Short mmCIF file of C-alpha atoms and ligand atoms in Angstrom, two decimals:
data_model
loop_
_atom_site.label_atom_id
_atom_site.label_comp_id
_atom_site.label_asym_id
_atom_site.label_seq_id
_atom_site.Cartn_x
_atom_site.Cartn_y
_atom_site.Cartn_z
CA MET A 1 0.00 0.00 0.00
CA ASP A 2 1.28 3.39 -0.98
CA GLN A 3 0.63 6.02 1.71
CA GLY A 4 1.34 8.81 -0.81
CA LYS A 5 -1.41 7.64 -3.16
CA ILE A 6 -3.83 7.21 -0.27
CA ASP A 7 -3.11 10.75 0.91
CA ILE A 8 -3.80 12.15 -2.57
CA LEU A 9 -7.11 10.29 -2.77
CA ARG A 10 -8.21 11.33 0.73
CA ALA A 11 -7.68 14.99 -0.15
CA ARG A 12 -10.10 14.81 -3.07
CA PRO A 13 -13.44 16.52 -2.53
CA VAL A 14 -16.31 14.03 -2.68
CA PRO A 15 -19.16 15.06 -5.00
CA ALA A 16 -22.79 14.86 -3.90
CA PHE A 17 -24.33 11.49 -4.75
CA SER A 18 -27.87 10.74 -5.89
CA HIS A 19 -29.84 7.56 -6.56
CA LEU A 20 -28.98 5.45 -9.59
CA ILE A 21 -32.22 4.47 -11.30
CA GLU A 22 -32.62 3.22 -14.88
CA GLY A 23 -28.96 4.08 -15.45
CA GLN A 24 -29.47 7.73 -14.45
CA HIS A 25 -28.42 9.78 -11.45
CA VAL A 26 -31.68 10.88 -9.88
CA ALA A 27 -32.27 13.23 -6.92
CA ALA A 28 -34.89 12.44 -4.27
CA SER A 29 -38.41 13.28 -5.46
CA ASP A 30 -38.62 16.04 -2.86
CA GLY A 31 -34.99 17.11 -3.36
CA ALA A 32 -33.97 16.12 0.19
CA THR A 33 -30.43 15.02 1.01
CA LEU A 34 -28.70 13.30 3.93
CA ASP A 35 -25.34 14.51 5.22
CA VAL A 36 -22.59 11.91 5.05
CA VAL A 37 -20.42 12.34 8.15
CA SER A 38 -16.96 10.84 8.09
CA PRO A 39 -16.17 8.91 11.27
CA ILE A 40 -12.50 9.80 10.75
CA ASP A 41 -13.02 13.40 11.89
CA GLY A 42 -16.75 13.90 12.41
CA GLN A 43 -16.89 16.29 9.43
CA VAL A 44 -19.51 16.28 6.67
CA LEU A 45 -17.94 14.58 3.66
CA THR A 46 -20.76 14.98 1.15
CA THR A 47 -24.48 14.27 0.80
CA VAL A 48 -26.58 11.46 -0.61
CA ALA A 49 -30.20 11.56 -1.73
CA ARG A 50 -32.61 11.11 1.16
CA GLY A 51 -34.96 8.83 -0.74
CA THR A 52 -38.74 8.83 -0.50
CA ALA A 53 -41.10 5.88 -0.79
CA ALA A 54 -41.97 7.22 -4.25
CA ASP A 55 -38.28 7.02 -5.25
CA MET A 56 -38.19 3.41 -4.15
CA ASP A 57 -41.34 2.61 -6.13
CA THR A 58 -39.77 4.18 -9.23
CA ALA A 59 -36.64 2.05 -8.79
CA ILE A 60 -38.68 -1.12 -8.30
CA ALA A 61 -40.79 -0.34 -11.39
CA SER A 62 -37.58 0.16 -13.38
CA ALA A 63 -36.17 -3.17 -12.15
CA ARG A 64 -39.46 -4.91 -12.91
CA ALA A 65 -39.57 -3.51 -16.46
CA ALA A 66 -35.94 -4.57 -16.99
CA PHE A 67 -36.80 -8.08 -15.89
CA GLU A 68 -40.00 -8.39 -17.91
CA ASP A 69 -38.44 -7.26 -21.20
CA ARG A 70 -35.58 -9.72 -20.60
CA ARG A 71 -32.89 -7.18 -21.44
CA TRP A 72 -30.59 -9.05 -19.03
CA ALA A 73 -32.15 -12.44 -18.27
CA GLY A 74 -32.67 -12.97 -22.00
CA GLN A 75 -29.03 -12.51 -22.91
CA PRO A 76 -27.02 -15.69 -23.57
CA PRO A 77 -25.11 -16.82 -20.47
CA ALA A 78 -21.80 -16.11 -22.20
CA ALA A 79 -22.82 -12.49 -22.72
CA ARG A 80 -23.87 -12.03 -19.10
CA LYS A 81 -20.64 -13.62 -17.99
CA LYS A 82 -18.63 -11.17 -20.10
CA VAL A 83 -20.35 -8.16 -18.54
CA LEU A 84 -19.85 -9.44 -14.99
CA MET A 85 -16.20 -10.28 -15.66
CA LYS A 86 -15.64 -6.79 -17.02
CA TRP A 87 -17.36 -5.34 -13.96
CA ALA A 88 -14.98 -7.28 -11.68
CA ASP A 89 -12.02 -5.99 -13.71
CA LEU A 90 -13.25 -2.40 -13.36
CA ILE A 91 -13.67 -2.82 -9.59
CA GLU A 92 -10.12 -4.09 -9.38
CA ALA A 93 -8.78 -1.32 -11.61
CA ASN A 94 -10.39 1.25 -9.29
CA ALA A 95 -9.66 -0.65 -6.06
CA LEU A 96 -7.66 1.98 -4.19
CA GLU A 97 -10.04 4.80 -5.10
CA LEU A 98 -13.02 2.70 -3.98
CA ALA A 99 -11.30 1.61 -0.78
CA VAL A 100 -10.31 5.13 0.25
CA LEU A 101 -13.80 6.46 -0.52
CA GLY A 102 -15.28 3.66 1.57
CA VAL A 103 -12.93 4.30 4.49
CA ARG A 104 -13.78 8.01 4.46
CA ASP A 105 -17.42 6.98 4.61
CA ASN A 106 -17.34 4.17 7.19
CA GLY A 107 -13.98 4.20 9.02
CA THR A 108 -12.61 0.70 8.37
CA GLU A 109 -8.80 0.56 8.48
CA ILE A 110 -7.44 0.83 4.93
CA GLY A 111 -5.42 -2.39 4.95
CA MET A 112 -8.45 -4.45 5.75
CA ALA A 113 -10.74 -2.33 3.57
CA LEU A 114 -8.64 -2.77 0.46
CA LYS A 115 -8.65 -6.54 0.79
CA ALA A 116 -12.15 -7.06 2.13
CA GLU A 117 -13.98 -4.44 0.10
CA PRO A 118 -13.01 -3.96 -3.59
CA GLY A 119 -10.78 -7.03 -3.39
CA SER A 120 -13.46 -9.37 -2.22
CA ALA A 121 -16.23 -7.65 -4.21
CA ALA A 122 -14.31 -8.24 -7.46
CA ALA A 123 -13.55 -11.85 -6.49
CA THR A 124 -17.19 -12.50 -5.63
CA ILE A 125 -18.55 -11.05 -8.87
CA ARG A 126 -16.01 -13.08 -10.81
CA TYR A 127 -16.86 -16.27 -8.90
CA TYR A 128 -20.55 -16.05 -9.85
CA ALA A 129 -19.73 -14.92 -13.39
CA GLU A 130 -17.66 -18.07 -13.82
CA ALA A 131 -20.41 -20.19 -12.30
CA LEU A 132 -23.36 -18.93 -14.29
CA ASP A 133 -22.91 -21.16 -17.35
CA LYS A 134 -22.16 -24.23 -15.26
CA ILE A 135 -25.51 -24.43 -13.56
CA TYR A 136 -27.83 -26.87 -15.25
CA GLY A 137 -31.45 -27.82 -14.82
CA GLU A 138 -32.33 -31.46 -14.12
CA ILE A 139 -34.22 -34.35 -15.66
CA ALA A 140 -36.18 -36.24 -13.04
CA PRO A 141 -36.14 -40.07 -12.90
CA THR A 142 -39.83 -40.42 -13.84
CA ALA A 143 -41.75 -43.28 -15.49
CA GLY A 144 -40.96 -43.91 -19.16
CA ASP A 145 -44.02 -42.13 -20.59
CA ILE A 146 -43.22 -38.87 -18.81
CA LEU A 147 -40.43 -36.34 -19.10
CA GLY A 148 -39.96 -34.38 -15.88
CA LEU A 149 -37.78 -31.31 -16.38
CA ILE A 150 -36.64 -29.05 -13.58
CA HIS A 151 -35.79 -25.56 -14.77
CA LYS A 152 -33.84 -23.08 -12.69
CA GLU A 153 -35.41 -19.70 -13.31
CA PRO A 154 -34.49 -16.26 -12.02
CA VAL A 155 -36.93 -15.09 -9.37
CA GLY A 156 -37.51 -11.64 -10.88
CA VAL A 157 -36.88 -8.54 -8.78
CA VAL A 158 -34.53 -8.91 -5.80
CA GLY A 159 -34.51 -6.29 -3.05
CA ALA A 160 -31.16 -6.14 -1.25
CA ILE A 161 -30.62 -4.21 1.98
CA VAL A 162 -27.08 -4.05 3.38
CA PRO A 163 -25.34 -2.66 6.48
CA TRP A 164 -22.51 -0.17 6.94
CA ASN A 165 -19.73 -2.60 7.71
CA PHE A 166 -18.06 -3.93 4.55
CA PRO A 167 -20.75 -2.58 2.21
CA MET A 168 -18.96 -3.59 -1.00
CA MET A 169 -18.12 -7.09 0.18
CA ILE A 170 -21.58 -7.79 1.56
CA GLY A 171 -23.24 -5.98 -1.34
CA ALA A 172 -21.35 -8.19 -3.80
CA TRP A 173 -22.39 -11.31 -1.87
CA LYS A 174 -25.97 -10.41 -2.89
CA LEU A 175 -25.37 -8.78 -6.28
CA GLY A 176 -23.05 -11.49 -7.64
CA PRO A 177 -25.42 -14.46 -7.51
CA ALA A 178 -28.58 -12.36 -8.05
CA LEU A 179 -27.31 -10.79 -11.27
CA ALA A 180 -25.55 -13.95 -12.48
CA MET A 181 -28.88 -15.77 -12.37
CA GLY A 182 -30.55 -13.07 -14.51
CA ASN A 183 -32.49 -11.17 -11.86
CA SER A 184 -32.93 -7.42 -11.55
CA VAL A 185 -31.92 -5.86 -8.23
CA VAL A 186 -32.87 -2.82 -6.19
CA LEU A 187 -30.13 -2.16 -3.66
CA LYS A 188 -30.58 -0.11 -0.51
CA PRO A 189 -27.25 0.73 1.18
CA ALA A 190 -26.95 1.80 4.81
CA GLU A 191 -27.34 5.50 5.63
CA THR A 192 -23.72 5.70 6.80
CA ALA A 193 -22.08 3.70 3.98
CA SER A 194 -23.71 4.37 0.61
CA LEU A 195 -20.96 5.92 -1.46
CA THR A 196 -18.99 2.91 -2.63
CA LEU A 197 -22.10 0.98 -3.60
CA LEU A 198 -23.21 3.88 -5.79
CA ARG A 199 -19.76 3.85 -7.42
CA LEU A 200 -19.96 0.08 -7.84
CA ALA A 201 -23.28 0.44 -9.65
CA GLU A 202 -21.79 3.10 -11.94
CA LEU A 203 -19.00 0.68 -12.81
CA ALA A 204 -21.59 -2.02 -13.57
CA LEU A 205 -23.16 0.30 -16.16
CA GLU A 206 -19.73 0.99 -17.60
CA ALA A 207 -19.18 -2.76 -17.88
CA GLY A 208 -22.35 -3.10 -19.93
CA LEU A 209 -25.04 -4.04 -17.41
CA PRO A 210 -28.23 -2.72 -19.02
CA PRO A 211 -29.86 0.26 -17.26
CA GLY A 212 -32.58 -0.72 -14.78
CA VAL A 213 -31.08 -4.12 -13.99
CA LEU A 214 -29.32 -2.69 -10.92
CA ASN A 215 -30.89 0.33 -9.25
CA VAL A 216 -29.54 1.88 -6.04
CA VAL A 217 -31.74 3.97 -3.75
CA THR A 218 -30.22 5.71 -0.72
CA GLY A 219 -31.86 7.11 2.39
CA GLU A 220 -33.34 5.99 5.66
CA GLY A 221 -34.15 2.40 6.40
CA ALA A 222 -37.46 3.33 7.94
CA VAL A 223 -38.50 5.07 4.69
CA VAL A 224 -36.91 3.54 1.59
CA GLY A 225 -36.02 0.22 3.25
CA GLN A 226 -39.56 -0.14 4.45
CA ALA A 227 -40.95 0.70 1.00
CA LEU A 228 -38.77 -2.03 -0.49
CA GLY A 229 -39.89 -4.52 2.17
CA LEU A 230 -43.57 -3.70 1.70
CA SER A 231 -43.50 -3.68 -2.10
CA MET A 232 -45.92 -5.98 -3.90
CA ASP A 233 -43.50 -6.14 -6.80
CA VAL A 234 -40.34 -7.47 -5.13
CA ASP A 235 -39.99 -11.25 -5.26
CA VAL A 236 -37.13 -11.88 -2.84
CA LEU A 237 -35.65 -9.75 -0.10
CA VAL A 238 -32.06 -10.40 0.95
CA PHE A 239 -30.73 -8.62 4.00
CA THR A 240 -27.66 -8.23 6.14
CA GLY A 241 -27.99 -6.21 9.31
CA SER A 242 -29.43 -6.27 12.79
CA GLY A 243 -31.98 -8.69 14.17
CA ALA A 244 -34.43 -5.87 14.90
CA THR A 245 -34.52 -4.86 11.24
CA GLY A 246 -34.61 -8.48 10.10
CA ARG A 247 -37.72 -9.04 12.21
CA ARG A 248 -39.37 -6.01 10.58
CA LEU A 249 -38.58 -7.32 7.11
CA MET A 250 -40.36 -10.57 7.89
CA GLU A 251 -43.36 -8.54 9.04
CA TYR A 252 -43.28 -6.45 5.85
CA ALA A 253 -43.25 -9.62 3.78
CA ALA A 254 -46.20 -11.03 5.72
CA ARG A 255 -48.12 -7.77 5.31
CA SER A 256 -47.45 -7.52 1.56
CA ASN A 257 -46.85 -10.25 -1.00
CA MET A 258 -45.20 -12.90 1.24
CA LYS A 259 -41.93 -12.43 -0.62
CA ARG A 260 -39.11 -14.76 0.42
CA VAL A 261 -36.87 -13.15 3.06
CA TYR A 262 -33.27 -14.21 3.67
CA LEU A 263 -31.53 -12.77 6.71
CA GLU A 264 -27.86 -12.51 7.68
CA LEU A 265 -27.99 -11.06 11.17
CA GLY A 266 -25.78 -10.42 14.16
CA GLY A 267 -23.86 -12.71 16.45
CA LYS A 268 -22.31 -13.10 19.87
CA SER A 269 -19.73 -15.58 18.78
CA PRO A 270 -17.92 -17.75 21.35
CA ASN A 271 -14.17 -18.07 21.02
CA ILE A 272 -13.36 -21.09 23.20
CA VAL A 273 -9.78 -21.47 24.39
CA PHE A 274 -8.63 -24.68 26.10
CA ALA A 275 -5.42 -24.98 28.08
CA ASP A 276 -4.19 -27.48 25.48
CA ALA A 277 -4.30 -24.94 22.62
CA PRO A 278 -1.26 -25.54 20.41
CA ASP A 279 0.18 -22.06 20.89
CA LEU A 280 -1.41 -19.83 23.52
CA ALA A 281 0.56 -16.73 22.50
CA GLU A 282 -0.66 -17.12 18.92
CA ALA A 283 -4.19 -17.83 20.16
CA ALA A 284 -4.12 -14.59 22.16
CA LYS A 285 -2.94 -12.52 19.19
CA VAL A 286 -5.50 -13.99 16.80
CA SER A 287 -8.27 -13.70 19.42
CA ALA A 288 -7.47 -10.00 19.87
CA ALA A 289 -7.59 -9.43 16.10
CA GLY A 290 -10.77 -11.55 15.95
CA ILE A 291 -12.65 -9.05 18.07
CA PHE A 292 -10.85 -5.74 17.60
CA ARG A 293 -10.20 -5.43 13.84
CA ASN A 294 -12.55 -2.92 12.23
CA ALA A 295 -13.29 -1.74 15.78
CA GLY A 296 -15.32 -4.89 16.40
CA GLN A 297 -17.75 -4.08 13.59
CA VAL A 298 -17.61 -7.54 12.12
CA CYS A 299 -20.63 -9.82 12.21
CA VAL A 300 -18.54 -12.89 13.01
CA ALA A 301 -16.36 -11.11 15.60
CA GLY A 302 -15.30 -13.39 18.45
CA SER A 303 -16.96 -11.18 21.04
CA ARG A 304 -17.21 -13.78 23.84
CA LEU A 305 -13.94 -15.24 25.01
CA LEU A 306 -14.59 -18.47 26.91
CA VAL A 307 -11.34 -19.49 28.61
CA GLU A 308 -10.56 -22.66 30.51
CA ALA A 309 -10.33 -21.55 34.14
CA ALA A 310 -6.83 -22.98 34.64
CA ILE A 311 -5.32 -20.48 32.17
CA HIS A 312 -7.80 -17.62 32.58
CA ASP A 313 -5.60 -14.93 34.14
CA GLU A 314 -2.51 -15.66 32.09
CA PHE A 315 -4.47 -15.84 28.81
CA VAL A 316 -6.47 -12.66 29.44
CA ALA A 317 -3.19 -10.86 30.15
CA GLU A 318 -1.82 -12.10 26.79
CA VAL A 319 -4.91 -10.93 24.90
CA ALA A 320 -4.72 -7.56 26.65
CA LYS A 321 -1.06 -7.25 25.68
CA ALA A 322 -1.87 -8.11 22.05
CA ALA A 323 -4.77 -5.65 21.99
CA GLN A 324 -2.67 -2.84 23.41
CA ALA A 325 -0.07 -3.45 20.73
CA MET A 326 -2.66 -2.79 18.01
CA ARG A 327 -2.55 0.73 16.60
CA VAL A 328 -5.90 2.48 16.90
CA GLY A 329 -6.53 5.65 14.93
CA ASP A 330 -6.75 7.28 11.53
CA PRO A 331 -7.96 4.43 9.31
CA LEU A 332 -6.24 5.94 6.27
CA GLN A 333 -2.78 5.40 7.78
CA VAL A 334 -1.43 2.15 6.36
CA ASP A 335 -0.19 0.90 9.74
CA THR A 336 -3.52 1.37 11.54
CA GLN A 337 -4.96 -1.88 12.81
CA ILE A 338 -8.14 -0.61 14.45
CA GLY A 339 -10.02 2.16 12.64
CA ALA A 340 -12.95 4.33 13.61
CA VAL A 341 -16.30 3.40 15.05
CA ASN A 342 -18.84 4.04 12.30
CA SER A 343 -20.87 6.82 13.92
CA ASP A 344 -21.33 8.82 17.09
CA VAL A 345 -24.51 6.85 17.74
CA GLN A 346 -22.63 3.55 17.60
CA LEU A 347 -19.83 4.89 19.82
CA ALA A 348 -22.33 6.01 22.47
CA GLN A 349 -23.98 2.57 22.33
CA ASN A 350 -20.63 0.81 22.77
CA LEU A 351 -19.85 2.91 25.85
CA ARG A 352 -23.28 2.22 27.35
CA PHE A 353 -22.62 -1.51 27.05
CA VAL A 354 -19.40 -1.09 29.05
CA ASP A 355 -21.23 0.87 31.78
CA THR A 356 -23.91 -1.81 32.00
CA ALA A 357 -21.30 -4.58 32.12
CA GLN A 358 -19.61 -2.88 35.07
CA ALA A 359 -22.92 -2.31 36.83
CA GLU A 360 -23.56 -6.06 36.48
CA GLY A 361 -20.24 -6.97 38.12
CA GLY A 362 -17.82 -7.10 35.15
CA GLN A 363 -14.30 -5.73 35.52
CA VAL A 364 -12.78 -3.59 32.78
CA VAL A 365 -9.25 -4.87 32.26
CA ILE A 366 -8.29 -2.48 29.46
CA GLY A 367 -10.08 0.29 27.54
CA GLY A 368 -13.71 1.14 28.18
CA HIS A 369 -13.51 4.70 26.90
CA ARG A 370 -13.40 6.97 23.87
CA ILE A 371 -9.98 8.02 22.61
CA LEU A 372 -8.63 10.58 20.13
CA ALA A 373 -11.66 12.82 20.73
CA GLU A 374 -9.52 15.80 19.71
CA THR A 375 -9.62 14.56 16.09
CA GLY A 376 -13.41 14.93 16.07
CA GLY A 377 -13.53 11.28 14.96
CA TYR A 378 -15.16 8.33 16.69
CA TYR A 379 -12.50 6.09 18.20
CA MET A 380 -12.70 3.66 21.08
CA ALA A 381 -9.93 1.91 22.96
CA PRO A 382 -10.05 -1.88 22.63
CA THR A 383 -11.92 -3.03 25.69
CA ILE A 384 -11.78 -6.27 27.67
CA VAL A 385 -14.28 -7.03 30.40
CA THR A 386 -13.75 -10.06 32.67
CA GLY A 387 -16.15 -11.67 35.11
CA VAL A 388 -19.00 -11.58 32.59
CA THR A 389 -21.56 -14.16 33.65
CA PRO A 390 -23.31 -16.13 30.88
CA ASP A 391 -26.59 -14.33 31.52
CA ALA A 392 -25.11 -10.80 31.69
CA THR A 393 -26.21 -8.15 29.21
CA LEU A 394 -22.73 -8.16 27.67
CA ALA A 395 -22.82 -11.93 27.17
CA GLN A 396 -26.29 -11.94 25.66
CA ASN A 397 -26.27 -8.93 23.33
CA GLU A 398 -24.23 -8.01 20.29
CA VAL A 399 -22.31 -4.76 20.87
CA PHE A 400 -20.88 -4.48 17.36
CA GLY A 401 -17.93 -2.61 18.80
CA PRO A 402 -14.44 -3.27 20.22
CA VAL A 403 -15.64 -4.87 23.44
CA LEU A 404 -14.63 -8.39 24.48
CA ALA A 405 -16.58 -10.24 27.19
CA VAL A 406 -14.57 -12.90 29.06
CA THR A 407 -16.11 -15.87 30.88
CA PRO A 408 -14.21 -18.81 32.41
CA PHE A 409 -15.32 -22.46 32.10
CA ALA A 410 -14.20 -25.65 33.79
CA THR A 411 -15.25 -28.54 31.52
CA ASP A 412 -16.00 -29.22 27.86
CA ASP A 413 -19.70 -29.58 28.65
CA GLU A 414 -19.77 -26.27 30.44
CA ALA A 415 -18.01 -24.59 27.51
CA VAL A 416 -20.66 -25.91 25.12
CA ARG A 417 -23.49 -24.92 27.46
CA ILE A 418 -22.22 -21.34 27.76
CA ALA A 419 -21.41 -21.12 24.04
CA ASN A 420 -24.98 -22.10 23.14
CA ALA A 421 -26.70 -19.94 25.76
CA THR A 422 -27.58 -16.99 23.51
CA VAL A 423 -30.23 -16.46 20.82
CA TYR A 424 -27.47 -16.20 18.21
CA GLY A 425 -25.59 -18.81 16.20
CA LEU A 426 -23.31 -17.16 13.69
CA ALA A 427 -19.66 -18.08 14.31
CA GLY A 428 -17.37 -19.58 16.91
CA ALA A 429 -13.94 -21.05 17.46
CA VAL A 430 -12.18 -23.69 19.48
CA TRP A 431 -8.48 -23.72 20.32
CA THR A 432 -7.21 -27.17 21.27
CA SER A 433 -4.60 -29.79 20.36
CA THR A 434 -7.08 -32.62 20.90
CA LEU A 435 -8.61 -33.75 17.62
CA GLY A 436 -11.65 -35.39 19.20
CA ARG A 437 -12.39 -32.32 21.29
CA ALA A 438 -12.17 -30.08 18.22
CA HIS A 439 -14.67 -32.26 16.34
CA ARG A 440 -17.02 -32.47 19.33
CA MET A 441 -17.00 -28.69 19.57
CA ILE A 442 -17.68 -28.33 15.82
CA ARG A 443 -20.63 -30.68 16.27
CA ASP A 444 -22.04 -29.32 19.52
CA VAL A 445 -21.62 -25.56 19.31
CA ARG A 446 -24.60 -24.28 17.33
CA THR A 447 -23.26 -21.84 14.72
CA GLY A 448 -23.00 -21.40 10.98
CA VAL A 449 -19.20 -21.46 11.06
CA MET A 450 -16.66 -22.88 13.51
CA HIS A 451 -12.97 -22.08 13.38
CA VAL A 452 -10.36 -24.44 14.80
CA ASN A 453 -7.07 -23.00 16.05
CA THR A 454 -7.72 -19.78 14.16
CA TYR A 455 -10.33 -17.06 14.08
CA GLY A 456 -11.94 -15.41 11.06
CA GLY A 457 -10.75 -15.67 7.51
CA ALA A 458 -12.61 -17.56 4.83
CA ASP A 459 -13.13 -17.21 1.13
CA GLY A 460 -15.91 -17.24 -1.41
CA THR A 461 -15.92 -21.02 -1.75
CA VAL A 462 -17.58 -21.60 1.63
CA PRO A 463 -21.03 -20.45 2.75
CA LEU A 464 -21.60 -17.91 5.53
CA GLY A 465 -24.91 -17.98 7.30
CA GLY A 466 -26.24 -18.14 10.81
CA VAL A 467 -28.61 -20.34 12.75
CA GLY A 468 -31.06 -19.28 15.44
CA GLN A 469 -31.53 -15.52 15.46
CA SER A 470 -28.36 -15.02 13.43
CA GLY A 471 -30.37 -15.61 10.29
CA ASN A 472 -31.31 -18.09 7.59
CA GLY A 473 -29.86 -19.06 4.23
CA SER A 474 -26.27 -18.36 3.29
CA ASP A 475 -24.19 -15.88 1.40
CA LYS A 476 -21.18 -17.01 -0.65
CA SER A 477 -20.38 -20.28 -2.43
CA LEU A 478 -22.65 -22.01 -4.94
CA HIS A 479 -25.20 -22.57 -2.17
CA ALA A 480 -26.09 -18.86 -2.22
CA ILE A 481 -27.48 -19.27 -5.73
CA ASP A 482 -30.55 -21.10 -4.41
CA LYS A 483 -31.87 -17.84 -2.97
CA TYR A 484 -31.99 -16.24 -6.41
CA ILE A 485 -33.71 -18.96 -8.43
CA ASN A 486 -37.07 -20.64 -8.58
CA LEU A 487 -37.35 -24.31 -9.41
CA LYS A 488 -39.93 -24.83 -12.11
CA THR A 489 -41.15 -28.24 -13.11
CA ALA A 490 -42.23 -29.13 -16.61
CA TRP A 491 -44.25 -32.43 -16.60
CA ILE A 492 -44.42 -33.65 -20.17
CA LYS A 493 -46.49 -36.63 -21.35
CA LEU A 494 -44.59 -38.38 -24.10
P1 NAD B 501 -29.33 -2.21 10.69
O1 NAD B 501 -30.30 -3.34 10.78
O2 NAD B 501 -29.55 -1.03 11.55
O3 NAD B 501 -29.30 -1.65 9.22
C1 NAD B 501 -29.07 -2.50 8.11
C2 NAD B 501 -29.79 -1.96 6.91
O4 NAD B 501 -31.19 -2.02 7.16
C3 NAD B 501 -29.47 -0.50 6.59
O5 NAD B 501 -29.39 -0.36 5.20
C4 NAD B 501 -30.66 0.23 7.14
O6 NAD B 501 -30.92 1.44 6.49
C5 NAD B 501 -31.77 -0.77 6.86
N1 NAD B 501 -32.97 -0.58 7.69
C6 NAD B 501 -33.04 -0.05 8.94
N2 NAD B 501 -34.32 -0.01 9.35
C7 NAD B 501 -35.07 -0.53 8.35
C8 NAD B 501 -36.46 -0.76 8.17
N3 NAD B 501 -37.36 -0.43 9.10
N4 NAD B 501 -36.87 -1.33 7.02
C9 NAD B 501 -36.00 -1.68 6.06
N5 NAD B 501 -34.67 -1.45 6.16
C10 NAD B 501 -34.21 -0.90 7.29
O7 NAD B 501 -27.90 -2.83 10.89
P2 NAD B 501 -26.51 -2.06 10.84
O8 NAD B 501 -26.36 -1.37 12.15
O9 NAD B 501 -26.35 -1.29 9.58
O10 NAD B 501 -25.50 -3.28 10.72
C11 NAD B 501 -24.99 -3.94 11.80
C12 NAD B 501 -25.65 -5.29 11.97
O11 NAD B 501 -25.43 -6.09 10.81
C13 NAD B 501 -25.05 -6.07 13.10
O12 NAD B 501 -26.07 -6.69 13.82
C14 NAD B 501 -24.20 -7.11 12.40
O13 NAD B 501 -23.91 -8.25 13.13
C15 NAD B 501 -25.01 -7.39 11.21
N6 NAD B 501 -24.17 -8.02 10.16
C16 NAD B 501 -24.38 -9.35 9.87
C17 NAD B 501 -23.59 -9.98 8.91
C18 NAD B 501 -23.81 -11.44 8.54
O14 NAD B 501 -23.31 -11.87 7.51
N7 NAD B 501 -24.51 -12.21 9.33
C19 NAD B 501 -22.60 -9.26 8.25
C20 NAD B 501 -22.41 -7.92 8.60
C21 NAD B 501 -23.22 -7.32 9.55
#
């Protein structure tokens, strides 16, 4: 990474952004805008359109028309593949510009942003582009006088609502398979991270995606997000974000056209460390990164550290040492390891969680407070709280910030019991040298992903999805494609 290039890009003024509908930049129907505040310094960076329900309806109508006239779904697979491949190339060619814009918008440290945002978005689009002409229908094993064909059809119009952490990566997890299968999409980015997704959609047009096939509408979740959820003309809703919003989307679907709803929600993921971990110093370093990178704003963050009682004090001290060695601050400095908290609202919420944890008997070992306030930005010291009981607020609720809750356990059974004692089931980890114990933990801890002797890290070949109130369905891998197709049977008498 070249600090000089980053500094040039960060000094560029950011133009005002508007919706992208039918290939055109369109202002909100009432002309309203939302300020985009950079978490780096608390200053207004630019504005985006503050969409109305009418704007959303226009975007949905455009996507519907694009689907019905088959301007995209009707193209030969090879042609669709070419467009998506070109789009991935353009994302890669503009990677640093996209990453810096995204960091100015949402505060993720640049090293991680570059890899996880344009890097993974391009890889994801390419993955589904490569897959799209390798997905076949089926012929059923029927009686000899019948031909049973199973077609895989696009669903039609997909509504996609995404959060502010890793908007390009998570956006691409939806856009890649949805567009590869021939659907049209209306995308609603988060209020505090819209810019890069608007740029991504511009690049899609440049790559040859026909206008109307991908529309982006910005603004408040409670207005444009709700309009998307309640639409009678959206066939599938795919969402990443909080459980509270996910619950609303299911209600919207029930109140409208019963559209399919797929949810990727939050977690309170247990990171279980046994005394027989192969390398406790390494486990401590990786555990610290597993909760503190991107200021804890990672859905799979290992936010509950369950430590075997025999090594509790020594291991917590190691994690604290590793955390304190991580550089917190300006996310556009290449050596920053922990960037900004996304907004003042999120920072205040993080601090309230720490207060509550202390009131419930937890001890703050390090952190617990805002730092670098003089920059105007939203930064929080990595925070470790010990003595968190399994039923404490901090053990039961996702903070989505740099706050680690530590709970000791004595036996394998107790570790599993504590690990499973939340409503969530997104990710987890076990650190052990005992093969049987590792496999038992993989089997018994209820999550969508378990790590063994590592934390975090995966690629597009494996699915990511939660169980329990962490969601349903999966992003990534070929399995994600099922969300964006309908199976249609043709029953033919011979
Ligand atoms: P959020 O639910 O507040 O917002 C997510 C999106 O929903 C935003 O675009 C927002 O505008 C929209 N929204 C809000 N209210 C809405 C409404 N009434 N109707 C329709 N849309 C509405 O979540 P967030 O704070 O942006 O994101 C953080 C959450 O996302 C955390 O819980 C995190 O764990 C989760 N997350 C999950 C994954 C995963 O893969 N499981 C990945 C990243 C983040």
